[in-house]
Amino acid sequence: MLQSFDHPRLGEIILSQTRRSRRVSLSVHPSGRIRLSFPPYISLKRALAFLESKVDWVEATLQKYKNRPSTPKPNSEQIEALRLKAKSYLPARLEELSQITGLKYNKVTIRAARTKWGSCTGQNNISLSLYLMTLPKHLIDYVLLHELCHTVHHNHSPKFHALLDKILGGKEKILAKELRLYSIP
Ligand SMILES: [Zn+2]
């Protein structure tokens, strides 16, 4: 099920039914997309009541995104420049962080990925978006370390987060929050 409806104050709300989650959840994307997700056994009425209780929060979040300076979309020349920067910086930095932490990966590739900053396969091949080069250095490190931790835990389990948080000296939550302020241009 994927439907949407127009909310009198918030505009379009996308409704999605998720089998995996056990509760109602609401997300606001920097693009302004609002999604209300809930499992099949929770009624639409209950999900909408939840949404109503969060209207002020959604409005505040939309306002926050609006006030944020938006990153302009890079043209193909700029993308090539980012790719060169990424190729000279990211693999070397990943290797450095791998040595420091002792977390071993197999292969690293740089892609023009727009949906994710990075990913790690079951074979411990790490893929990094060249758009990482638009982030401050400490957030690049945060993403690289996140992917390196996936070489041990191939999921986002509590064990994964415990390992990452330990490596980051207890700063995982702060850095995750900071990264959410950025989106892939
Ligand atoms: Zn991850």
PDB file of C-alpha atoms and ligand atoms in Angstrom, residues 118 146-147 150 155-156 160, ligand 1:
ATOM      1  CA  GLY A 118      28.569   4.707   1.357  1.00  0.00           C
ATOM      2  CA  HIS A 146      30.552   3.513   9.697  1.00  0.00           C
ATOM      3  CA  GLU A 147      31.287   1.418   6.594  1.00  0.00           C
ATOM      4  CA  HIS A 150      29.995  -3.034   8.675  1.00  0.00           C
ATOM      5  CA  ASN A 155      23.612  -4.704   9.878  1.00  0.00           C
ATOM      6  CA  HIS A 156      22.591  -1.810  12.105  1.00  0.00           C
ATOM      7  CA  PHE A 160      27.170  -2.470  15.299  1.00  0.00           C
TER       8      PHE A 160
HETATM    9 ZN    ZN B   1      25.200   1.333   7.601  1.00  0.00          ZN
END
